[in-house]
Short mmCIF file of C-alpha atoms in Angstrom, two decimals:
data_model
loop_
_atom_site.label_atom_id
_atom_site.label_comp_id
_atom_site.label_asym_id
_atom_site.label_seq_id
_atom_site.Cartn_x
_atom_site.Cartn_y
_atom_site.Cartn_z
CA MET A 1 0.00 0.00 0.00
CA LYS A 2 1.17 3.50 -0.78
CA MET A 3 0.37 6.08 1.92
CA ILE A 4 -0.61 9.59 0.80
CA ARG A 5 0.28 12.38 3.21
CA GLY A 6 -2.40 14.93 4.07
CA GLN A 7 -4.76 16.28 1.45
CA SER A 8 -2.16 17.02 -1.24
CA PHE A 9 -2.62 14.18 -3.68
CA GLY A 10 -3.21 14.10 -7.40
CA VAL A 11 -4.92 11.77 -9.83
CA ASP A 12 -3.99 11.86 -13.51
CA GLN A 13 -5.24 9.76 -16.43
CA GLY A 14 -4.96 9.37 -20.15
CA GLU A 15 -5.06 7.09 -23.16
CA VAL A 16 -2.25 6.31 -25.60
CA LEU A 17 -2.21 4.78 -29.08
CA LEU A 18 0.62 2.30 -28.55
CA PHE A 19 1.02 1.42 -32.22
CA SER A 20 -0.85 1.05 -35.50
CA ASP A 21 1.30 -1.46 -37.39
CA PHE A 22 -1.12 -2.72 -40.04
CA GLU A 23 -0.88 0.59 -41.95
CA HIS A 24 2.84 0.24 -42.69
CA GLY A 25 3.59 -3.46 -42.20
CA GLY A 26 5.09 -2.98 -38.73
CA ILE A 27 6.58 -5.75 -36.61
CA MET A 28 3.51 -6.30 -34.40
CA TRP A 29 1.43 -7.03 -37.52
CA THR A 30 3.93 -8.87 -39.71
CA GLY A 31 6.38 -10.36 -37.21
CA GLU A 32 6.46 -13.61 -35.27
CA GLY A 33 7.99 -14.61 -31.98
CA SER A 34 8.73 -12.29 -29.09
CA ARG A 35 8.01 -8.60 -29.84
CA GLU A 36 7.84 -5.48 -27.66
CA THR A 37 6.98 -1.81 -27.97
CA VAL A 38 7.49 0.95 -25.38
CA SER A 39 5.53 4.22 -25.20
CA ARG A 40 6.63 7.03 -22.87
CA VAL A 41 3.90 8.96 -21.00
CA SER A 42 4.35 12.32 -19.21
CA PHE A 43 2.12 13.31 -16.32
CA SER A 44 0.28 16.65 -16.59
CA ARG A 45 1.99 17.73 -13.35
CA ALA A 46 4.96 16.30 -11.44
CA TYR A 47 4.37 14.21 -8.33
CA VAL A 48 6.49 14.56 -5.15
CA GLU A 49 7.56 10.92 -5.50
CA PRO A 50 6.78 8.20 -8.06
CA PRO A 51 3.00 7.59 -7.98
CA VAL A 52 1.06 4.36 -8.24
CA VAL A 53 0.22 3.71 -11.91
CA SER A 54 -2.22 1.24 -13.43
CA VAL A 55 -2.42 0.42 -17.13
CA ALA A 56 -5.05 -1.51 -19.12
CA LEU A 57 -5.76 -2.12 -22.78
CA THR A 58 -8.66 -0.04 -24.06
CA MET A 59 -8.51 -1.34 -27.64
CA TRP A 60 -6.67 -3.96 -29.61
CA ASP A 61 -7.25 -5.12 -33.15
CA LEU A 62 -6.08 -8.67 -33.91
CA ALA A 63 -5.83 -10.98 -36.88
CA LYS A 64 -8.67 -13.51 -36.72
CA ASP A 65 -6.53 -16.52 -37.67
CA ALA A 66 -3.86 -16.23 -34.94
CA ASN A 67 -3.74 -16.73 -31.18
CA ALA A 68 -4.40 -13.70 -28.94
CA ARG A 69 -1.41 -13.20 -26.63
CA MET A 70 -0.36 -10.00 -24.90
CA HIS A 71 1.15 -8.48 -21.79
CA VAL A 72 0.93 -4.78 -20.87
CA GLU A 73 2.56 -3.07 -17.89
CA ALA A 74 3.80 0.24 -16.46
CA LYS A 75 7.60 0.43 -16.06
CA ASP A 76 10.22 3.06 -15.16
CA ILE A 77 7.75 5.11 -13.09
CA SER A 78 9.14 8.48 -11.99
CA GLU A 79 7.73 11.73 -10.62
CA THR A 80 7.20 13.04 -14.16
CA GLY A 81 6.10 10.01 -16.17
CA PHE A 82 6.38 6.31 -16.97
CA SER A 83 6.63 3.84 -19.83
CA ILE A 84 3.89 1.53 -21.10
CA VAL A 85 5.38 -1.75 -22.28
CA PHE A 86 3.32 -3.94 -24.64
CA ARG A 87 4.55 -7.45 -25.45
CA THR A 88 3.28 -10.25 -27.65
CA TRP A 89 4.76 -13.54 -28.85
CA GLY A 90 4.23 -16.58 -31.03
CA ASP A 91 2.00 -16.21 -34.09
CA THR A 92 -0.09 -13.33 -32.64
CA LYS A 93 -0.74 -10.55 -35.17
CA VAL A 94 -1.72 -7.22 -33.61
CA ALA A 95 -2.79 -4.50 -36.03
CA ARG A 96 -3.09 -1.76 -33.38
CA ALA A 97 -3.49 -1.25 -29.65
CA CYS A 98 -4.43 1.53 -27.23
CA ALA A 99 -3.90 1.65 -23.46
CA GLY A 100 -5.59 3.70 -20.77
CA TRP A 101 -3.79 4.64 -17.56
CA HIS A 102 -4.38 6.18 -14.14
CA SER A 103 -1.86 7.52 -11.64
CA ILE A 104 -2.32 8.60 -8.04
CA GLY A 105 0.23 10.05 -5.65
CA THR A 106 1.42 12.95 -3.55
CA VAL A 107 1.70 16.39 -5.20
CA ARG A 108 2.92 19.72 -3.92
CA ASP A 109 0.21 22.08 -2.74
CA GLU A 110 0.50 25.78 -3.66
CA ASP A 111 0.65 26.48 0.10
CA ASP A 112 3.68 24.20 0.61
CA TRP A 113 6.84 26.13 1.44
CA ASP A 114 10.34 25.11 0.47
CA VAL A 115 12.48 26.32 3.39
CA SER A 116 15.85 25.04 2.20
#
């Protein structure tokens, strides 16, 4: 569990088009075996420390004649952003995918003083 101090916390959210590989014959659509793509996301405002981030697929478009395999996760979470990592493997053919995300964590309040 992540504890949030006082009332100064922020919640941010968004959606990202991770890739659209069918349009140009990209690796997720034409490749086989282990494949990965990474998309960097910036928060709308910096957190005091790395927040809790959750990621989920909001859309994926697959070939009908292949197995559906995927893994999506948030990595490299910092105060200013994180990376969404999408992986697939085997014969899976993914034309395109989108991911939605939420973050929650401590933010500086305008009344906070820096007395250093």
